[in-house]
Short mmCIF file of C-alpha atoms in Angstrom, two decimals:
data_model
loop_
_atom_site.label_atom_id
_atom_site.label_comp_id
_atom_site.label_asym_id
_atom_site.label_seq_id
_atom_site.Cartn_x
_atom_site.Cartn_y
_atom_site.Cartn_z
CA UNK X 15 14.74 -10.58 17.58
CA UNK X 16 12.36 -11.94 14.76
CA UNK X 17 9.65 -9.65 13.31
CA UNK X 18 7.03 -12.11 15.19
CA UNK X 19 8.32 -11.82 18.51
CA UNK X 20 8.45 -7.99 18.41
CA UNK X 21 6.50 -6.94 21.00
CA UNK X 22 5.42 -3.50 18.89
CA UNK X 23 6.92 -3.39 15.23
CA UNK X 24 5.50 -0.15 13.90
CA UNK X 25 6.41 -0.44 10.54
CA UNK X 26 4.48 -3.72 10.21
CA UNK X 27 1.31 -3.79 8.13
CA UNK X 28 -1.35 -2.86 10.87
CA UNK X 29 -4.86 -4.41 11.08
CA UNK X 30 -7.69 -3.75 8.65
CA UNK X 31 -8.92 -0.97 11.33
CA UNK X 32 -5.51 0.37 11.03
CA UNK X 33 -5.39 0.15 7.17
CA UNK X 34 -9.03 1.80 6.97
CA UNK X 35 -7.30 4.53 9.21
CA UNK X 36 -4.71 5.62 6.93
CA UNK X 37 -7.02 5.59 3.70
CA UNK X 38 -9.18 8.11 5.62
CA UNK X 39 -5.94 10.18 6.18
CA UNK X 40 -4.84 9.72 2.70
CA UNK X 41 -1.71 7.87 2.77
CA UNK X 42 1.76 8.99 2.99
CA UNK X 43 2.45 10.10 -0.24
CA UNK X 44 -0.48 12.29 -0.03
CA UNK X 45 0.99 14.21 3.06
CA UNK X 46 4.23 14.73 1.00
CA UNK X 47 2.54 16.39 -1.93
CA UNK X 48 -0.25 18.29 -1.14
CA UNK X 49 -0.09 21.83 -1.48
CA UNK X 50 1.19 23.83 1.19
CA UNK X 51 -1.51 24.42 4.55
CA UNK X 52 -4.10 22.63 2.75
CA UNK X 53 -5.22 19.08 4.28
CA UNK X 54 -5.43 15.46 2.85
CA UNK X 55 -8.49 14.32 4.37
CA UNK X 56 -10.37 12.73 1.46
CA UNK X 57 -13.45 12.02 3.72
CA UNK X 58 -14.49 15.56 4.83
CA UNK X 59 -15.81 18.50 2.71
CA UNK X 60 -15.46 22.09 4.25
CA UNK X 61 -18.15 23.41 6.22
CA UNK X 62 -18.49 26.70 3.73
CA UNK X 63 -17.68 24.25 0.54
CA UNK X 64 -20.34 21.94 0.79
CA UNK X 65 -22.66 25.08 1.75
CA UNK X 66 -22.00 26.63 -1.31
CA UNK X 67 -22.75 23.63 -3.01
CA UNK X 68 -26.00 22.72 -1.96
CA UNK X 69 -26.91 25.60 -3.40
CA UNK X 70 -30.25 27.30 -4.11
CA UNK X 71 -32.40 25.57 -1.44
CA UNK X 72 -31.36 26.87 1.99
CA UNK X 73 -33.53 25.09 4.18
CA UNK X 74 -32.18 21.22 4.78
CA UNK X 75 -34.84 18.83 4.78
CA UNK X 76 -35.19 15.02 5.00
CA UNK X 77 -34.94 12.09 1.95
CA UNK X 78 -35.15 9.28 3.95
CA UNK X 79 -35.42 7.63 7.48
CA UNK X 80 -34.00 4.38 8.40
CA UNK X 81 -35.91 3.04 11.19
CA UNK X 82 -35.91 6.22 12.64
CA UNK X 83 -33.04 7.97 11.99
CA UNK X 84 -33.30 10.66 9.17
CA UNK X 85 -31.22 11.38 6.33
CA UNK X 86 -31.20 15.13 5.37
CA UNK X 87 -30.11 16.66 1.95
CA UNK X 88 -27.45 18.25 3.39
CA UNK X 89 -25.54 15.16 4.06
CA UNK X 90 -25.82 13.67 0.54
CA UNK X 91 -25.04 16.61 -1.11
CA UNK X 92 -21.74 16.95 1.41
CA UNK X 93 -21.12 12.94 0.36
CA UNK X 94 -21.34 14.15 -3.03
CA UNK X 95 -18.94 16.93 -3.09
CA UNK X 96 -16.40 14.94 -1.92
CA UNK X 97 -17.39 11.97 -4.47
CA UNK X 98 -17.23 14.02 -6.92
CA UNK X 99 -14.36 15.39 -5.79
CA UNK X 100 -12.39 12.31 -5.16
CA UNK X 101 -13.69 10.89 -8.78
CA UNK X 102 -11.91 14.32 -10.58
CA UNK X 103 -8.74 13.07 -8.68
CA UNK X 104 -8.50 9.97 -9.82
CA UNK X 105 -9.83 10.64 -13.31
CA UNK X 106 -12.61 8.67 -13.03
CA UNK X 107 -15.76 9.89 -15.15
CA UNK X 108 -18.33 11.16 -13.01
CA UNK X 109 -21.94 9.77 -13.59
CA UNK X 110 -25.06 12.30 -14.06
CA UNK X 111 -25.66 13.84 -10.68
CA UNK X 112 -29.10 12.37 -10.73
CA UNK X 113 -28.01 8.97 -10.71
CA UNK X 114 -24.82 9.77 -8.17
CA UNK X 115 -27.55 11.09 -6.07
CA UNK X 116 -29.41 8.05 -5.78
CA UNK X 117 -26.41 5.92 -5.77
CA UNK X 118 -24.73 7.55 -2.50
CA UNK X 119 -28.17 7.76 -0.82
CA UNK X 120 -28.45 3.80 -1.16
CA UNK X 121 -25.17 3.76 0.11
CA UNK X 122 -25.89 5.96 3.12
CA UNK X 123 -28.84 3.85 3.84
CA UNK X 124 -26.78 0.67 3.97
CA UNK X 125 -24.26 2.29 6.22
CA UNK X 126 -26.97 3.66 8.42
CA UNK X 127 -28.54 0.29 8.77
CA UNK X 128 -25.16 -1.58 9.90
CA UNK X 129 -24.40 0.99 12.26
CA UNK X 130 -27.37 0.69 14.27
CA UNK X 131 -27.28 -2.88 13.89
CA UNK X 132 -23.72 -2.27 15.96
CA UNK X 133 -25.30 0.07 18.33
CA UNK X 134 -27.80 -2.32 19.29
CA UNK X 135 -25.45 -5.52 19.69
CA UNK X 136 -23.10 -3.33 21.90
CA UNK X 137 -20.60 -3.04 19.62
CA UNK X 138 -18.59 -0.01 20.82
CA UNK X 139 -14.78 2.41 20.07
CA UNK X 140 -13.26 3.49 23.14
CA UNK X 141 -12.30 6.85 22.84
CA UNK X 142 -8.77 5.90 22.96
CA UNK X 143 -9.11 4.35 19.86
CA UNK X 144 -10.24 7.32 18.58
CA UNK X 145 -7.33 9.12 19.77
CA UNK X 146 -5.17 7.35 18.07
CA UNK X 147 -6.99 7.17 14.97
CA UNK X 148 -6.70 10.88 14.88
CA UNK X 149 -3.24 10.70 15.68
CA UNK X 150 -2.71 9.02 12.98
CA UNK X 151 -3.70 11.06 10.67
CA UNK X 152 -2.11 14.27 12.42
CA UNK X 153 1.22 11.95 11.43
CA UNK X 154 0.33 11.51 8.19
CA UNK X 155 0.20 15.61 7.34
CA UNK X 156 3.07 15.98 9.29
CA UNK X 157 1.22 17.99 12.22
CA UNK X 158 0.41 17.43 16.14
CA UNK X 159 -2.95 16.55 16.70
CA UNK X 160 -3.39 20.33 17.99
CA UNK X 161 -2.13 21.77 14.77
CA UNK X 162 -4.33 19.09 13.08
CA UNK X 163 -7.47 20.29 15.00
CA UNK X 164 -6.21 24.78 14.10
CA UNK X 165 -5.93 23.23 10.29
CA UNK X 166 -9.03 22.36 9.85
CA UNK X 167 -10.94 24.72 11.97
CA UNK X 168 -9.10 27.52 9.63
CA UNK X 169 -10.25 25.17 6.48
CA UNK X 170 -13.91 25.37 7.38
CA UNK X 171 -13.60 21.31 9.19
CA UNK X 172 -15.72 20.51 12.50
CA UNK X 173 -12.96 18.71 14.60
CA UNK X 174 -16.51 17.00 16.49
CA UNK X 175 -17.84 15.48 12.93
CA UNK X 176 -13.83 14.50 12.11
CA UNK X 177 -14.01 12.28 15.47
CA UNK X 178 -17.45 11.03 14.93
CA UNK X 179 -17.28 9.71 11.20
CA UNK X 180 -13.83 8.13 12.43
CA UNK X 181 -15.88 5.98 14.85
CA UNK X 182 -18.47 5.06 12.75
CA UNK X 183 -15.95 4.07 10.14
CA UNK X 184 -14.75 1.76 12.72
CA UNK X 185 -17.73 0.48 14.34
CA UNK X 186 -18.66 -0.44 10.99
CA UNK X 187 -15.69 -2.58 10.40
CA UNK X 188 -16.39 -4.44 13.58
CA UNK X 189 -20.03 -5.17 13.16
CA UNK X 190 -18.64 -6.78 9.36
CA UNK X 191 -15.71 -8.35 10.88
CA UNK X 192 -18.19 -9.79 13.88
CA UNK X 193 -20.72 -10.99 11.39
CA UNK X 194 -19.08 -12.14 8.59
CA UNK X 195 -15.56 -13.54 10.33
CA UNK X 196 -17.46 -17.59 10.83
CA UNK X 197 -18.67 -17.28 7.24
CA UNK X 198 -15.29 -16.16 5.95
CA UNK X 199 -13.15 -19.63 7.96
CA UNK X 200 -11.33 -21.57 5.19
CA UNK X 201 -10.92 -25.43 5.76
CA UNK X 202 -7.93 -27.09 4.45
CA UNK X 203 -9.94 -29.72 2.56
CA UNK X 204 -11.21 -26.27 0.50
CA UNK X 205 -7.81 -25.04 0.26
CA UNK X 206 -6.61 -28.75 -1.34
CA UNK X 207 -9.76 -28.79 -3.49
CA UNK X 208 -8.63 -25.32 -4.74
CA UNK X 209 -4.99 -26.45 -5.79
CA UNK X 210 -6.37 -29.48 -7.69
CA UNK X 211 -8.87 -27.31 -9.78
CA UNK X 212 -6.16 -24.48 -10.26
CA UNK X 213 -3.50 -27.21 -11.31
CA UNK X 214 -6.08 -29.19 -13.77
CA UNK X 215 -7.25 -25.69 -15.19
CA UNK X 216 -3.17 -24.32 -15.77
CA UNK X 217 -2.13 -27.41 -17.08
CA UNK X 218 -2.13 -25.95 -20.32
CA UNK X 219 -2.70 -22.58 -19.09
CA UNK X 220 0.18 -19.93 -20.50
CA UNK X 221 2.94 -19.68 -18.21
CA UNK X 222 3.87 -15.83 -16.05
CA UNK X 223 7.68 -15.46 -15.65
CA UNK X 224 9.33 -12.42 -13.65
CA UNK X 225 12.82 -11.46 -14.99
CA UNK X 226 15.34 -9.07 -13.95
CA UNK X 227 17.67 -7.17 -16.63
CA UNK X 228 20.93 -5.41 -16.82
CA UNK X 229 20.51 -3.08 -20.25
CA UNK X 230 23.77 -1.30 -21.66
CA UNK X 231 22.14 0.50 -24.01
CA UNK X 232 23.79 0.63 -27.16
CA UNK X 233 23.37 4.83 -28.97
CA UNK X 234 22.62 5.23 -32.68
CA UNK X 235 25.57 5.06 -34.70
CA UNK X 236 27.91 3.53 -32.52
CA UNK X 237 31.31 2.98 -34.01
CA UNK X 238 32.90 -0.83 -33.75
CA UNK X 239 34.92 0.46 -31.15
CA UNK X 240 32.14 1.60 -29.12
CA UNK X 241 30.02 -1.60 -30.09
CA UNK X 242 32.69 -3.64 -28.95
CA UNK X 243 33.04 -2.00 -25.70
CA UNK X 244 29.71 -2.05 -24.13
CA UNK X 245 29.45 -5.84 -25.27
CA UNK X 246 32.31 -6.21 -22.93
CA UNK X 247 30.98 -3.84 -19.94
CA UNK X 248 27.65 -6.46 -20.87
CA UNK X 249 29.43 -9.38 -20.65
CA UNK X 250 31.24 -8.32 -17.83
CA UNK X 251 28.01 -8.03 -15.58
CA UNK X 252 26.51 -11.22 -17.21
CA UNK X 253 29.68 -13.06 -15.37
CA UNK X 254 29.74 -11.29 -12.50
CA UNK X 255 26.04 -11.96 -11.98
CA UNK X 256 26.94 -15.78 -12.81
CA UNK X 257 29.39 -16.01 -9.75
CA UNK X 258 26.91 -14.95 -7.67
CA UNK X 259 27.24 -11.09 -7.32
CA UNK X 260 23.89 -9.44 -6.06
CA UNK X 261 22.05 -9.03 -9.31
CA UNK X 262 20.47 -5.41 -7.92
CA UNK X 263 24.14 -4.12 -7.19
CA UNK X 264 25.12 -5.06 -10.82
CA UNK X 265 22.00 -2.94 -12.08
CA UNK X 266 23.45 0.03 -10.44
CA UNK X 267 26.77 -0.37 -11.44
CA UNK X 268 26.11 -1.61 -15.30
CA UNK X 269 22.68 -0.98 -16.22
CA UNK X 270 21.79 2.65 -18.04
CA UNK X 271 18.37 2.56 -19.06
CA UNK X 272 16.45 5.77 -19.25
CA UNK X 273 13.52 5.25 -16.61
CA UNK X 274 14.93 1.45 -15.22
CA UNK X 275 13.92 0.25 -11.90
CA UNK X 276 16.42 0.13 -8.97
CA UNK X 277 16.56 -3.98 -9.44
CA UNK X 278 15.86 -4.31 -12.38
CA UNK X 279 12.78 -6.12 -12.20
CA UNK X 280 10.28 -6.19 -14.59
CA UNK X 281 7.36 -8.08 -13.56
CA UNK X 282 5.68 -11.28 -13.14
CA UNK X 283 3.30 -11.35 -16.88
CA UNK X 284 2.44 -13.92 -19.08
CA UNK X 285 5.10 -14.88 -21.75
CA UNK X 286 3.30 -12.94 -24.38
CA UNK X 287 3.66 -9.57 -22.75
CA UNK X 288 7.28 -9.98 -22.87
CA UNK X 289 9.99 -9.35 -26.67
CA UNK X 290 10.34 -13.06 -27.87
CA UNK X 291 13.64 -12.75 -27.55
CA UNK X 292 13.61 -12.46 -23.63
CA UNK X 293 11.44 -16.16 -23.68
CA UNK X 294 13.48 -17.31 -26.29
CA UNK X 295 16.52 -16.72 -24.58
CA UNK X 296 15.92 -17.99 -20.99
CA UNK X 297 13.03 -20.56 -21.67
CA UNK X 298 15.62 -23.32 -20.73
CA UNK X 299 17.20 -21.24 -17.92
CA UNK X 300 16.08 -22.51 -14.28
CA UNK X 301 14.43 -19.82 -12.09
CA UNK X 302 17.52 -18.13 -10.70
CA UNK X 303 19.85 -18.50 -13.48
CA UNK X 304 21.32 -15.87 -15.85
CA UNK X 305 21.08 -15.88 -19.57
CA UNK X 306 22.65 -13.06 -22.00
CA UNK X 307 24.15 -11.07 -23.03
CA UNK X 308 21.80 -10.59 -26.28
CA UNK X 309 21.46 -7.85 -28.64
CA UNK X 310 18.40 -6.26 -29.44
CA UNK X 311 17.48 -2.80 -30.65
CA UNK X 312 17.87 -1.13 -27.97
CA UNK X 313 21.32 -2.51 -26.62
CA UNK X 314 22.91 -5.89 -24.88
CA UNK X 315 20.32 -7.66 -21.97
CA UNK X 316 22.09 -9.85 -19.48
CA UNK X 317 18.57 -11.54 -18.27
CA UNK X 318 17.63 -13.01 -15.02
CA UNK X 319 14.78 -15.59 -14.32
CA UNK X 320 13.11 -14.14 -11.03
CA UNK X 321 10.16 -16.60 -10.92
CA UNK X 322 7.87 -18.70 -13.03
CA UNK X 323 4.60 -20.06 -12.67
CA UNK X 324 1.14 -21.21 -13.89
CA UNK X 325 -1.53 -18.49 -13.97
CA UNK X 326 -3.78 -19.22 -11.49
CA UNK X 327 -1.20 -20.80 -9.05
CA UNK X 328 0.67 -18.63 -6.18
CA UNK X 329 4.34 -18.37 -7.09
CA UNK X 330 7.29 -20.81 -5.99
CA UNK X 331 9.68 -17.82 -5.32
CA UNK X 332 8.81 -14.41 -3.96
CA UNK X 333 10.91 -11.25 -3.80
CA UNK X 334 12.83 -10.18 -0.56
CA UNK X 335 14.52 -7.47 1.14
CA UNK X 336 16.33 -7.28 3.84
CA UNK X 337 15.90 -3.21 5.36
CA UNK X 338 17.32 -1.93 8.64
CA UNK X 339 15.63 1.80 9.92
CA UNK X 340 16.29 4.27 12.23
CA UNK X 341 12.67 5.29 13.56
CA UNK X 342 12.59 8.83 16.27
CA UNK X 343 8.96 9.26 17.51
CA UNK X 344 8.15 12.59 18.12
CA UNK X 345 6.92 14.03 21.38
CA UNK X 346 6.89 16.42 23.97
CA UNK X 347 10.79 16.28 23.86
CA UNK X 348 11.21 16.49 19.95
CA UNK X 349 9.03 17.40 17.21
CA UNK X 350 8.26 16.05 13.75
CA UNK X 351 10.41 18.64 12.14
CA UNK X 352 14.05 18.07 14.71
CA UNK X 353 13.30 14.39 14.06
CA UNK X 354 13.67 14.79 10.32
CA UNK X 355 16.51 16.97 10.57
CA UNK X 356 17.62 14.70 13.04
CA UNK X 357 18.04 11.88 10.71
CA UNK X 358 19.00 14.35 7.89
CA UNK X 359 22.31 15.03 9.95
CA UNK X 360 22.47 11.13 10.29
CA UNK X 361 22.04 10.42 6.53
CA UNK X 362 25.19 12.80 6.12
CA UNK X 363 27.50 11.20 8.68
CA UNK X 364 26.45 7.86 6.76
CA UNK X 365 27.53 8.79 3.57
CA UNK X 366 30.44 10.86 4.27
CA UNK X 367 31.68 7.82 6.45
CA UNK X 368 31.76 9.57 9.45
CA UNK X 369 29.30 7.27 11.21
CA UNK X 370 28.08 3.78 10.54
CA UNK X 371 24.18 3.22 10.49
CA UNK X 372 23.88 0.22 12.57
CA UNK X 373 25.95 2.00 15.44
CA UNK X 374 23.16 5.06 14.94
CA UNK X 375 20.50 2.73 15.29
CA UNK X 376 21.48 1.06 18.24
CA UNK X 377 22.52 4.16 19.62
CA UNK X 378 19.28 6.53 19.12
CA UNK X 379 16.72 4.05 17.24
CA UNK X 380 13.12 4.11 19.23
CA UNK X 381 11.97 0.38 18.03
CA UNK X 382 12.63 -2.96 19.11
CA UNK X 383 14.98 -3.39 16.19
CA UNK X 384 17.69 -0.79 17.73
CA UNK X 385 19.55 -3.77 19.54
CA UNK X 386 19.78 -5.37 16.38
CA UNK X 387 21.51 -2.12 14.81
CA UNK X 388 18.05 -1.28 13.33
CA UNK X 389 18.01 -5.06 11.20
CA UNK X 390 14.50 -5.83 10.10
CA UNK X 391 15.67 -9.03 8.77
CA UNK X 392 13.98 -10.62 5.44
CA UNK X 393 10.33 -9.64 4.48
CA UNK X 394 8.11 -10.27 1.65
CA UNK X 395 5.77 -7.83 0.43
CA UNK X 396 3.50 -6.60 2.24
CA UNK X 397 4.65 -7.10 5.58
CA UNK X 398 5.11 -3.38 6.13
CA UNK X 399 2.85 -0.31 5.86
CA UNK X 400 2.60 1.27 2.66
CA UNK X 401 4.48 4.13 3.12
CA UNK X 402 7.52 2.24 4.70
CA UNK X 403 7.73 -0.67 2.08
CA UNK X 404 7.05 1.90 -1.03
CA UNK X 405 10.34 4.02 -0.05
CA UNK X 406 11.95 0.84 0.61
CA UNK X 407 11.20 -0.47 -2.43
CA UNK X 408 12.50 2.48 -4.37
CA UNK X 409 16.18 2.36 -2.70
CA UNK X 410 19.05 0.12 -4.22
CA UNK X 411 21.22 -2.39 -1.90
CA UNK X 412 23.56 -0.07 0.28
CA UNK X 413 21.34 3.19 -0.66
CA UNK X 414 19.53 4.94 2.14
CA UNK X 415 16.69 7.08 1.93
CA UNK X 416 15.77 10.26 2.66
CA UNK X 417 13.92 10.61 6.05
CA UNK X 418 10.33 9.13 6.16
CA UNK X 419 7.24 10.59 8.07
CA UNK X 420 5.02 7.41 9.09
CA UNK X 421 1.66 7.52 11.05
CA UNK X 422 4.51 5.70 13.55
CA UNK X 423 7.16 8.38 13.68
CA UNK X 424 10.11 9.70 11.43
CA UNK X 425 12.30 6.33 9.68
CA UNK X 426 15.61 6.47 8.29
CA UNK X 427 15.44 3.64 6.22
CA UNK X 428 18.57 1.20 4.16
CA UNK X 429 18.26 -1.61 2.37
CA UNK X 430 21.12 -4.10 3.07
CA UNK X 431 20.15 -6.55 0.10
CA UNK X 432 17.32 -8.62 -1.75
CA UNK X 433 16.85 -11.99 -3.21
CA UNK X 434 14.31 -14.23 -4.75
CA UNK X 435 13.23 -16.72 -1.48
CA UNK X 436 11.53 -20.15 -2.37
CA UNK X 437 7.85 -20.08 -1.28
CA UNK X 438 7.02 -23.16 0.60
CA UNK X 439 4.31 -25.42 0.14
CA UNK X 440 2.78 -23.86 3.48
CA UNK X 441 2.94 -20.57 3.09
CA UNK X 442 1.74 -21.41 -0.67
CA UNK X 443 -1.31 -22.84 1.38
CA UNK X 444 -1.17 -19.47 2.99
CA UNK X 445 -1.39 -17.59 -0.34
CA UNK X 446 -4.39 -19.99 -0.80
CA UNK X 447 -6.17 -19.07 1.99
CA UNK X 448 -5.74 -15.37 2.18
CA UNK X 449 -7.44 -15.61 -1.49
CA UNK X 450 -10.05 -17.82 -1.22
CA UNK X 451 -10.75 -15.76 2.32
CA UNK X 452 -11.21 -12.31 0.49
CA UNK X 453 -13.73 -14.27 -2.06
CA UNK X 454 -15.90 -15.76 0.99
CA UNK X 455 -16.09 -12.64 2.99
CA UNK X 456 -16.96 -10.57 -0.30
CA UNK X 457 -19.90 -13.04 -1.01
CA UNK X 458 -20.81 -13.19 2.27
CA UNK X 459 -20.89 -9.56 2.94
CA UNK X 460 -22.83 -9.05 -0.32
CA UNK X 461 -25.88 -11.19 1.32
CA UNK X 462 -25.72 -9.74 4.47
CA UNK X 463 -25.98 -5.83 3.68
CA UNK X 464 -28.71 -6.87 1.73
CA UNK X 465 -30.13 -8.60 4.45
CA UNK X 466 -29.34 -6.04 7.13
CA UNK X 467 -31.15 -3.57 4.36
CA UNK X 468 -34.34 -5.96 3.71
CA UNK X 469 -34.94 -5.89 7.63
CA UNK X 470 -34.90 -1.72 7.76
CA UNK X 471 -37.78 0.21 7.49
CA UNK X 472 -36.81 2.95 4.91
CA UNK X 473 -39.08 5.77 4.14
CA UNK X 474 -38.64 7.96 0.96
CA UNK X 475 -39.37 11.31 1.66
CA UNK X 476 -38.30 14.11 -0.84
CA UNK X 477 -35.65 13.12 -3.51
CA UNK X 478 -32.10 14.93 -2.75
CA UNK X 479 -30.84 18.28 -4.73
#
């Protein structure tokens, strides 16, 4: 079964209500690291917290009504906490709290605006939606949604105010995606027009390459012996990837870089952001093709042309790999934690050869890929939810991961192979659209907040503390 006529592929990259969904929870990786008993919700400031912060004046008062719906102190100064909190994290400079102030009051404004611009065209979330939005994030920290709900009451959270900024997240996403979806069509006479101007602009633009290495890295002081044997091992993977051997498989085998990626890759860039030596060396090698072994500095490269293009201009050839999972979703009959030990024990059998994966995945896998022995077949990136495609992209052909907690259950996850797939001319088109898309709904949305803001009766009251 393809990944398009899966009735319910979890692992898939959801819809932008879905993406929106995990950003509020924070995102797998956050679940894994944050400290122990202490939430990722990057949306929601502590009850006590953002009391302490508001500081000397007690009472709450109002700043601003929109329409006639007030905005108290109280809730900028929350929205600022957690701006300021989020800002520290990311080690981003915070501006004067003045001007932050003012900023995230605008903001709140805006967002007031749209949402009862949604409330009045019947825009509505079911509650189910809701549901499942918090599920989600109970997945993401690795807790039922009853747990979720203890967690935060113990952290100073309102569950109530959790659910309720979820759905106005969301009902602002559909009042934007209902407004702005018309505006945001592409034609294919735009998408042609675009081609000609990007291909009459790169014609002498520099040109981005994407190549691969194998690096036997060659110590200080090495005797002639030495020298002569790791120009061997080199030129032993740089015919071996020749014949066709699986260029990622030879990085694991030959390559011993300090810090090297599992394939080896090492970026689409422009040619001057690469040593001269890599462009001098494959600039007559066809995408595909192997060139090396060469000496530099640091050791022998065997080289591999990946892709090449014009800036400006989507890529003829795009990355693949081909995964196959085990996903358990927990329940009533088995929680997070037996599911990951669950696949723990599986992981084992694997490598000690006492079981073979695609037998476990037909045998106990919970997705529509099970009959398949747990084959996801070849996907670009970005087909798959963040979480899923960064462990996936981590893992070397034939290596499997360790167990993976996804707002869709608990994955076991291998990757089988990769290659470098020729784009064609419609899904370049694609890669056309999708951009030009994004710039049309950004200038479109642009002019209609400010619209949806001209036609609102705001009222200044007392400036925020």
């Amino acid at each position: 079964m393809t990944k398009s006529s899966t009735p319910f592929c979890p692992f898939l990259r959801p819809s932008v209500t879905a993406v929106l969904l995990l950003a509020m929870s924070g995102g797998a990786a956050w679940a894994q690291t944050r400290p122990p008993g202490q939430l990722r919700l990057p949306g929601y400031t502590s009850a006590s917290s953002a009391g302490s912060a508001i500081g000397q004046r007690q009472a709450d008062y109002i700043v601003a009504v929109v329409n006639s719906e007030p905005i108290t102190n109280n809730e900028v100064r929350a929205r600022m906490l957690r701006t300021e909190q989020q800002m520290a994290q990311q080690g981003t400079q915070v501006p004067p709290r003045n001007e932050l102030a003012r900023l995230l009051l605008e903001r709140m404004i805006v967002e007031r605006a749209q949402l009862q611009l949604a409330r009045e065209q019947g825009v509505q979330v079911s509650d189910t939606m809701i549901d499942e939005a918090v599920l989600n994030v109970a997945r993401q920290n690795q807790l039922s949604v009853e747990e979720l709900r203890n967690r935060m009451t113990s952290q100073g959270l309102v569950f109530t105010q959790f659910r309720t900024d979820l759905r106005n997240e969301l009902l602002l996403n559909r009042i934007r995606e209902r407004e702005l979806d018309a505006q945001s069509k592409v034609s294919e006479q735009e998408i042609d027009q675009f081609i000609r101007e990007q291909e009459a602009d790169s014609a002498g633009a520099p040109q981005e390459v994407n190549l691969a290495q194998i690096l036997v890295v060659v110590p200080e002081n090495a005797s002639a012996d030495q020298l002569a044997a790791l120009q061997a091992r080199a030129q032993l993977a740089a015919e071996r990837a020749r014949s066709g051997a699986d260029f990622t498989k030879l990085v694991a085998e030959f390559s011993n870089a300090p810090g090297r990626n599992a394939d080896g890759q090492m970026g689409l860039r422009g040619a001057d952001r690469y040593p001269q030596l890599f462009i001098d060396t494959t600039q007559n090698v066809p995408v595909g093709g192997i060139a090396g072994p060469v000496r530099s500095g640091a050791g022998f490269h065997v080289l591999k042309v990946l892709e090449r293009k014009r800036a400006g201009m989507p890529g003829s050839t795009v990355a693949e790999t081909r995964a196959r999972h085990i996903l358990l979703r927990p329940g009533v009959q088995l929680t997070e934690q037996a599911a990951v030990a669950r696949l723990a024990d599986y992981k084992k059998r694997i490598a000690a050869g006492q079981a073979d994966f695609a037998a476990l995945a037909r045998e106990n896998s919970q997705d529509g890929s099970a009959k398949d022995g747990g084959d996801l077949g070849w996907a670009a990136a970005g087909q798959y939810v963040p979480e899923f495609e960064a462990q996936m992209n981590s893992l070397a052909p034939g290596q499997v991961g360790e167990p993976l907690v996804s707002r869709f259950g608990v994955h076991l996850i291998q990757v089988m192979e990769r290659r470098s797939a020729k784009v064609s001319t419609r899904e370049q088109r694609e890669i056309v659209r999708g951009t030009l898309r994004e710039k049309k709904f950004e200038e479109a949305y642009s002019t209609w907040a400010q619209e949806v803001r001209g036609r609102a009766y705001v009222e200044f009251r007392e400036p925020p503390q």
